[in-house]
PDB file of C-alpha atoms in Angstrom:
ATOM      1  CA  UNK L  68      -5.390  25.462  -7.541  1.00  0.00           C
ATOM      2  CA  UNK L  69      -5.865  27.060  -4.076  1.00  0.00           C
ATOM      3  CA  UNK L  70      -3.794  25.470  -0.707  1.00  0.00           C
ATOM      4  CA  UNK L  71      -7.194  24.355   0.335  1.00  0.00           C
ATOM      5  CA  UNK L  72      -8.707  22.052  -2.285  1.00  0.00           C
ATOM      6  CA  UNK L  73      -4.657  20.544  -2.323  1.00  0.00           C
ATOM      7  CA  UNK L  74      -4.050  20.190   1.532  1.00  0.00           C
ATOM      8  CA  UNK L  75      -7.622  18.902   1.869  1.00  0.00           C
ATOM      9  CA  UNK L  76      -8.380  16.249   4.851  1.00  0.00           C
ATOM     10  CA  UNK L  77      -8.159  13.120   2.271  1.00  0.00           C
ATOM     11  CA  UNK L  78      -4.878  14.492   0.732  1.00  0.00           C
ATOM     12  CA  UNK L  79      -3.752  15.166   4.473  1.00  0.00           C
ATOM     13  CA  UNK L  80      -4.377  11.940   5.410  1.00  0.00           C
ATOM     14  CA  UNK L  81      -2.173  10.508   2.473  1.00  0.00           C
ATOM     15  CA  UNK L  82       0.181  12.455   2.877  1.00  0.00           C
ATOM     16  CA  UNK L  83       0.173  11.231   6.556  1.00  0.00           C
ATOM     17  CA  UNK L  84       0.220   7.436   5.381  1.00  0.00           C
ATOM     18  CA  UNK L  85       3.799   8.669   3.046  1.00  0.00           C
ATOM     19  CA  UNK L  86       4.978   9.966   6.388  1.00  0.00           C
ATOM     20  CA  UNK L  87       4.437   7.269   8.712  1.00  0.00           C
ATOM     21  CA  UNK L  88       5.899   4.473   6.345  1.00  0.00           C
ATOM     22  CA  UNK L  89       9.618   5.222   7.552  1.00  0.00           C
ATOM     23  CA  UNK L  90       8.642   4.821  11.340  1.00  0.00           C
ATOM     24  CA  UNK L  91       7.284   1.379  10.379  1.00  0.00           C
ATOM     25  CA  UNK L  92      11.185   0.299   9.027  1.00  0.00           C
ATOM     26  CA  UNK L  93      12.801   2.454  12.528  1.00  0.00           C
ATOM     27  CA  UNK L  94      10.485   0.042  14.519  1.00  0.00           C
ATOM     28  CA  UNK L  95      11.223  -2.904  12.756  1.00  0.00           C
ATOM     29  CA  UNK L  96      15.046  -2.098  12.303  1.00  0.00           C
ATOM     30  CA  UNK L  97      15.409  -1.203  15.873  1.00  0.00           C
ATOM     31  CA  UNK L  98      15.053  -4.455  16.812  1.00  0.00           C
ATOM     32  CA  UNK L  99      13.455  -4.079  20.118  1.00  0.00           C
ATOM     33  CA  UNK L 100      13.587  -8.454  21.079  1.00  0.00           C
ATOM     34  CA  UNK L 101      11.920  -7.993  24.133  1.00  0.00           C
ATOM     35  CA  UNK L 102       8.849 -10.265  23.575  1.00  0.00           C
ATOM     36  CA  UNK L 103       5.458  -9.267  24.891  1.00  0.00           C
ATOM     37  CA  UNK L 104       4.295 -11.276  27.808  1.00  0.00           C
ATOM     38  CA  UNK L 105       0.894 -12.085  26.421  1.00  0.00           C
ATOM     39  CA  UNK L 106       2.408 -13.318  22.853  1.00  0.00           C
ATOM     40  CA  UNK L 107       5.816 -14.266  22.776  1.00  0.00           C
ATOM     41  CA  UNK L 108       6.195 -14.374  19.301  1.00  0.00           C
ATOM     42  CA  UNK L 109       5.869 -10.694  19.186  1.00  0.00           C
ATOM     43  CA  UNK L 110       8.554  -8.418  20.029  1.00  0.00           C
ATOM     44  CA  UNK L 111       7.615  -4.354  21.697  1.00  0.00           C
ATOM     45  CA  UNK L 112       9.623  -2.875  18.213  1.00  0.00           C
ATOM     46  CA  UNK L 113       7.258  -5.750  15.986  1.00  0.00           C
ATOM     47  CA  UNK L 114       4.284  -4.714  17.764  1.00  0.00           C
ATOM     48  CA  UNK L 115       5.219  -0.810  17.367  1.00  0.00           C
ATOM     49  CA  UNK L 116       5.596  -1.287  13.967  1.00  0.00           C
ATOM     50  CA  UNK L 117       2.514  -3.171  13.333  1.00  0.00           C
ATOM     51  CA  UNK L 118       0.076  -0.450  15.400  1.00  0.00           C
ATOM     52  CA  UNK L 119       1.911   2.442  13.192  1.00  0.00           C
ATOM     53  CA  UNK L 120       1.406   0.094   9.541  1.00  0.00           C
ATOM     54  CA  UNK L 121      -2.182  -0.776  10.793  1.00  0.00           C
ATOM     55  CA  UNK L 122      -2.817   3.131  11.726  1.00  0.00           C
ATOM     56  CA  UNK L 123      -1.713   3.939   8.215  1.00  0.00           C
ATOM     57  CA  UNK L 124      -3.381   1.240   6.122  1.00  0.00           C
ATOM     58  CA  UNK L 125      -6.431   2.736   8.267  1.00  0.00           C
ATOM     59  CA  UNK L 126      -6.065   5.999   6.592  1.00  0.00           C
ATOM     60  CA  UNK L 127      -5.978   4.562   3.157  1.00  0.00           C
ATOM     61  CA  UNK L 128      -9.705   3.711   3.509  1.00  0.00           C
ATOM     62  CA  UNK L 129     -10.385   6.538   5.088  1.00  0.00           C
ATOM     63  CA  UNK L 130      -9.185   9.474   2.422  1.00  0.00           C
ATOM     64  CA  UNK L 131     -11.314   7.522  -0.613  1.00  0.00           C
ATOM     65  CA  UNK L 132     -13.960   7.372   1.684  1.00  0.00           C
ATOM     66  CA  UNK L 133     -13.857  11.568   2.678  1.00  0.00           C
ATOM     67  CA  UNK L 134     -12.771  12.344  -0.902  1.00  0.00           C
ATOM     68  CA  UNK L 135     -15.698  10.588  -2.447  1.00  0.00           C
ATOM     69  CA  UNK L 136     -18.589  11.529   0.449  1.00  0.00           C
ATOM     70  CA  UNK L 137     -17.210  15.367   0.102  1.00  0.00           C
ATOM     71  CA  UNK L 138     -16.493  15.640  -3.363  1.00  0.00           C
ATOM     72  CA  UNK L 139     -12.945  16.359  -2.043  1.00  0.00           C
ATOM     73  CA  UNK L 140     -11.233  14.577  -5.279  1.00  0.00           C
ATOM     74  CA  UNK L 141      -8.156  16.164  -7.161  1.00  0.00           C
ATOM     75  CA  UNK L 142      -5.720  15.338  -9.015  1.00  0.00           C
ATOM     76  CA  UNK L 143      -3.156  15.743  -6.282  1.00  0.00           C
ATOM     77  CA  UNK L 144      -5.044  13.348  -4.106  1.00  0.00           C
ATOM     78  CA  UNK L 145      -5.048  10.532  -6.925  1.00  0.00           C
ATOM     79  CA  UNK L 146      -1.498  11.356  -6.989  1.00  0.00           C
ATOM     80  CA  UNK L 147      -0.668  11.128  -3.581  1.00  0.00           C
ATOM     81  CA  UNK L 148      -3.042   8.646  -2.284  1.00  0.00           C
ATOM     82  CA  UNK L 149      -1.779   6.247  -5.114  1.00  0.00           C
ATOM     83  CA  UNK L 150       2.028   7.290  -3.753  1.00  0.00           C
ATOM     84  CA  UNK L 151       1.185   6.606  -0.044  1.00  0.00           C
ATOM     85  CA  UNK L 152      -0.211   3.150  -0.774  1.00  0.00           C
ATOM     86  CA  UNK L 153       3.536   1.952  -2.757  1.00  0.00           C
ATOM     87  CA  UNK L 154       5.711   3.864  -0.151  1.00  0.00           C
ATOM     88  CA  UNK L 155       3.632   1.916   2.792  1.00  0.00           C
ATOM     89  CA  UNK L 156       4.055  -1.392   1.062  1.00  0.00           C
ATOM     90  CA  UNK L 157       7.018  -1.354   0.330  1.00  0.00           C
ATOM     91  CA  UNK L 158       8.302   0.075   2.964  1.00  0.00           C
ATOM     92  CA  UNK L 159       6.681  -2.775   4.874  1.00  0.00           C
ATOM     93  CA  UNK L 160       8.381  -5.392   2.669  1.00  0.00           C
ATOM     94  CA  UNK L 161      11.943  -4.255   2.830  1.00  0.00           C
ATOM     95  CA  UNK L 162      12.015  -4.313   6.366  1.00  0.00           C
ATOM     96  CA  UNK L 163      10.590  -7.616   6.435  1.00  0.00           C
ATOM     97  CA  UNK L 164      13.049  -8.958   3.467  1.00  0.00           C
ATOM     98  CA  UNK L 165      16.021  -7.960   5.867  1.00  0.00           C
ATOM     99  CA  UNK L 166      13.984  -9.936   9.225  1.00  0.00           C
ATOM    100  CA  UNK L 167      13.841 -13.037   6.764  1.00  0.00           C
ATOM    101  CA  UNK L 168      10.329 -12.957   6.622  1.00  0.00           C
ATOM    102  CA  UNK L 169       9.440 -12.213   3.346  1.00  0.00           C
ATOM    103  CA  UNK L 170      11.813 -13.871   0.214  1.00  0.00           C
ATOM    104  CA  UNK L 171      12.919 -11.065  -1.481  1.00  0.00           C
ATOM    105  CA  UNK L 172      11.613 -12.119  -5.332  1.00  0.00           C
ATOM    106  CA  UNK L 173       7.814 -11.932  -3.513  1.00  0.00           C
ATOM    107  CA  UNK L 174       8.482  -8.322  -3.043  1.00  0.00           C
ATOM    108  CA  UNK L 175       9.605  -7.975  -6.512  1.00  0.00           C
ATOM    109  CA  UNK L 176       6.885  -9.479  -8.283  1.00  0.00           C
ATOM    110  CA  UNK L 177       4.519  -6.719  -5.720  1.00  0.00           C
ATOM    111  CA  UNK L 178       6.866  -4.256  -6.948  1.00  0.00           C
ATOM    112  CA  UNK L 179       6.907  -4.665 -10.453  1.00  0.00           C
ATOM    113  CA  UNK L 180       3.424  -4.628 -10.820  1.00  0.00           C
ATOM    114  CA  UNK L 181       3.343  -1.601  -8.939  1.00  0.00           C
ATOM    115  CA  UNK L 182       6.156  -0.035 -11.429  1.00  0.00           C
ATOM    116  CA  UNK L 183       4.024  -1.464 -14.324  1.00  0.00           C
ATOM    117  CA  UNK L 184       0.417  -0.002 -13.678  1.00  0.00           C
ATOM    118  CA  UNK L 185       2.417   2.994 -12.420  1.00  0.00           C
ATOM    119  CA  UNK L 186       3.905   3.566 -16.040  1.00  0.00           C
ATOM    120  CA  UNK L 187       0.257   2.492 -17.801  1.00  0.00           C
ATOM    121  CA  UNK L 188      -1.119   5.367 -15.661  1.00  0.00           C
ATOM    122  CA  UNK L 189       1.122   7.733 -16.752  1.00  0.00           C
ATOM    123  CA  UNK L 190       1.065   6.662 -20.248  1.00  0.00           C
ATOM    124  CA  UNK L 191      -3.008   7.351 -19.947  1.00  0.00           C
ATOM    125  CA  UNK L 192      -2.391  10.466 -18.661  1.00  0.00           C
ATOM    126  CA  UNK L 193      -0.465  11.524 -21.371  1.00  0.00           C
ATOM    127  CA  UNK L 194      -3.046  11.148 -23.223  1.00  0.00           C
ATOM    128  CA  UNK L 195      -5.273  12.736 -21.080  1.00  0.00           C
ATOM    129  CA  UNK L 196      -7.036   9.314 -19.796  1.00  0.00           C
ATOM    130  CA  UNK L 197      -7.477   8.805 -16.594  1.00  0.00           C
ATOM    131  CA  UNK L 198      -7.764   5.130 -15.218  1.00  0.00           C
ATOM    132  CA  UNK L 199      -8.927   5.324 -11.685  1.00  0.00           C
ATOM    133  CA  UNK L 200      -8.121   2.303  -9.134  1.00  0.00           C
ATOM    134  CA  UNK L 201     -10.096  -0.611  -9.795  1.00  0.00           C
ATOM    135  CA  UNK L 202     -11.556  -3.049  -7.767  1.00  0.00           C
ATOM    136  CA  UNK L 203      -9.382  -5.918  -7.623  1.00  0.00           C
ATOM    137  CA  UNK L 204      -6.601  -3.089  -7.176  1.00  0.00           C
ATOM    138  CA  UNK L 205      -8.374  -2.005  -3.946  1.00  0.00           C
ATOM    139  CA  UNK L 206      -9.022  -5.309  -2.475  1.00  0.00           C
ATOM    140  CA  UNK L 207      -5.065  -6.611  -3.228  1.00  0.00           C
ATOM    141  CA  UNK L 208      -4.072  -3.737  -1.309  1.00  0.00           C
ATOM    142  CA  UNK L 209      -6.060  -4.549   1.628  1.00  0.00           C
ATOM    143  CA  UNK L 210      -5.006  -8.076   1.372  1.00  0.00           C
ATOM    144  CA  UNK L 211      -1.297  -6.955   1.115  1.00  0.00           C
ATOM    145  CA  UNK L 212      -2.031  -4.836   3.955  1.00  0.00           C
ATOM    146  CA  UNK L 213      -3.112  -7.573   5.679  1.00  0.00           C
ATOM    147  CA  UNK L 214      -0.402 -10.366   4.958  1.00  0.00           C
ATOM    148  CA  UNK L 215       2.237  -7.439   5.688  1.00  0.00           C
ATOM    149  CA  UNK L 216       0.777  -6.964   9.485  1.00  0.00           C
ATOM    150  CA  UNK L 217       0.531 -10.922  10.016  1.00  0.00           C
ATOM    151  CA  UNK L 218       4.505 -11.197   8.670  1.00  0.00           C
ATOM    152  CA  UNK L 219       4.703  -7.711  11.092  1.00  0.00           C
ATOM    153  CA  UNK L 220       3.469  -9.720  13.774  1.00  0.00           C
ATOM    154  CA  UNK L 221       5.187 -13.234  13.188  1.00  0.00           C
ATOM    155  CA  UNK L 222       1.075 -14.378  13.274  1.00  0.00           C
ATOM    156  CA  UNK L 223       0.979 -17.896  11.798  1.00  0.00           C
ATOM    157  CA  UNK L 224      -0.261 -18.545   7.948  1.00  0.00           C
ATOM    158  CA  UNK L 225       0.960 -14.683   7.203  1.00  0.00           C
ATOM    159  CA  UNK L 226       2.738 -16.394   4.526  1.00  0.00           C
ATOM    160  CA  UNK L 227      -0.641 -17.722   3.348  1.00  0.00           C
ATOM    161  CA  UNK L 228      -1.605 -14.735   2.971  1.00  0.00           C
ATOM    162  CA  UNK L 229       1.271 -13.005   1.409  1.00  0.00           C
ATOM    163  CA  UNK L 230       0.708 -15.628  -1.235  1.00  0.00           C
ATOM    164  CA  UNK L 231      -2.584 -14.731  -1.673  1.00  0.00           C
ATOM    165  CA  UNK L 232      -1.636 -10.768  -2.009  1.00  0.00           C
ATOM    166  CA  UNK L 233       0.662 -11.533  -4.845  1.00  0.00           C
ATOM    167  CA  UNK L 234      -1.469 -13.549  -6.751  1.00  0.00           C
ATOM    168  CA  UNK L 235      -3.998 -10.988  -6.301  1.00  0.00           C
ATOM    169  CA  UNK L 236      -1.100  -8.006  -7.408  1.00  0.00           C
ATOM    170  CA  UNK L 237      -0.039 -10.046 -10.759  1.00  0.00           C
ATOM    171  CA  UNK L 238      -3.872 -10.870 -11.612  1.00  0.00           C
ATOM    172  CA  UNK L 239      -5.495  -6.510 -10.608  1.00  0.00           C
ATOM    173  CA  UNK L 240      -1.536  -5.748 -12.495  1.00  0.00           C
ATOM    174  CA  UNK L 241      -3.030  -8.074 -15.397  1.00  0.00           C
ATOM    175  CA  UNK L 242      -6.638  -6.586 -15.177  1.00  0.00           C
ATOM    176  CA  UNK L 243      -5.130  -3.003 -15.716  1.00  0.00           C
ATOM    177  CA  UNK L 244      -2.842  -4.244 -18.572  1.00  0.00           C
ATOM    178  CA  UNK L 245      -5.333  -6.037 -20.767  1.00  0.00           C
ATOM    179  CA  UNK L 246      -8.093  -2.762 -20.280  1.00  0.00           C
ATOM    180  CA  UNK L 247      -4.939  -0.450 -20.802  1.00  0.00           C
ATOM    181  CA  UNK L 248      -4.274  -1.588 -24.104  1.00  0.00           C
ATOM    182  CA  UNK L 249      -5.930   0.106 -25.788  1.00  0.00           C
ATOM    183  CA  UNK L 250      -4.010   3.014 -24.460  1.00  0.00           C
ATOM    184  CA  UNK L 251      -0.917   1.529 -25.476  1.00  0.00           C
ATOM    185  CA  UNK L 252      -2.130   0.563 -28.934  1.00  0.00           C
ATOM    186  CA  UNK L 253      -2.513   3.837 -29.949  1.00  0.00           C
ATOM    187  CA  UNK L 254       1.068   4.941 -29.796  1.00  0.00           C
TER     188      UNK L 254
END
């Protein structure tokens, strides 16, 4: 495959998002207390953090967005763009384990799931099958994104929502096993 059609914008941008997930644990393990006037229950290395997760969740739209309009899909970008989204997350979620923010077996259930579809995918490509994101994959990462920058930001309810995000990961995680197997059936 030529450099271009694999360094492409939406591959760029993912690999961008892989990038950026470290900075988001530096800010967050830096521990930078000093509140911000204007909302004192957010610290400068909290608020750092969230503008860098936020910037990369951003991009996450925006490559399956470019990809699809410009016909700017390859196999690399399903790869990475797929990569980019765990590394973010989890990323996110370890950092927020060691704050005491998020209970660590929340993160593990997220995980899991991700380590699950991850190993369906693979199994399908094996077998030269391809299963693309679904829906409810798209819209538990947004709402994972979501909790992540409310726990980020010490925002009331984020644990709401982080509730919310895994029940949404276990039931996309479920969605992708039950259509998946008949992938695994044929082994």
């Amino acid at each position: 495959m030529r450099p271009h059609k694999i360094f492409n914008v939406p591959n760029t941008l993912s690999l961008i998002r892989v990038f950026l997930s470290p900075l988001v644990l530096l800010f967050l393990s830096l521990r930078i207390d000093t509140p911000i006037p204007f909302l004192p229950q957010v610290s400068y290395g909290d608020a750092l953090a969230s503008i860098v997760f936020i910037i990369a969740g951003v991009t996450d739209s925006l490559d399956g967005y470019i990809a699809r309009k410009h016909k700017l899909i390859t196999t690399m970008g399903k790869f990475i763009d797929s990569l980019a989204d765990k590394v973010l997350v989890i990323a996110a979620m370890l950092a927020l384990i060691e704050l005491n923010r998020l209970p660590a077996w929340i993160a593990m259930v997220i995980i899991t799931r991700e380590f699950v579809v991850t190993g369906l995918r693979l199994v399908a490509a094996a077998q030269n099958v391809i299963i693309s994101a679904s829906k409810g994959g798209k819209i538990k990462t947004v709402v994972q994104i979501i909790a992540l920058t409310m726990l980020i930001l010490n925002i009331p309810y984020g644990m709401h929502v982080m509730w919310l995000a895994m029940i949404l990961t276990v039931w996309s995680g479920m969605d992708y096993l039950i259509k998946g197997s008949k992938i695994l059936k044929e082994e």
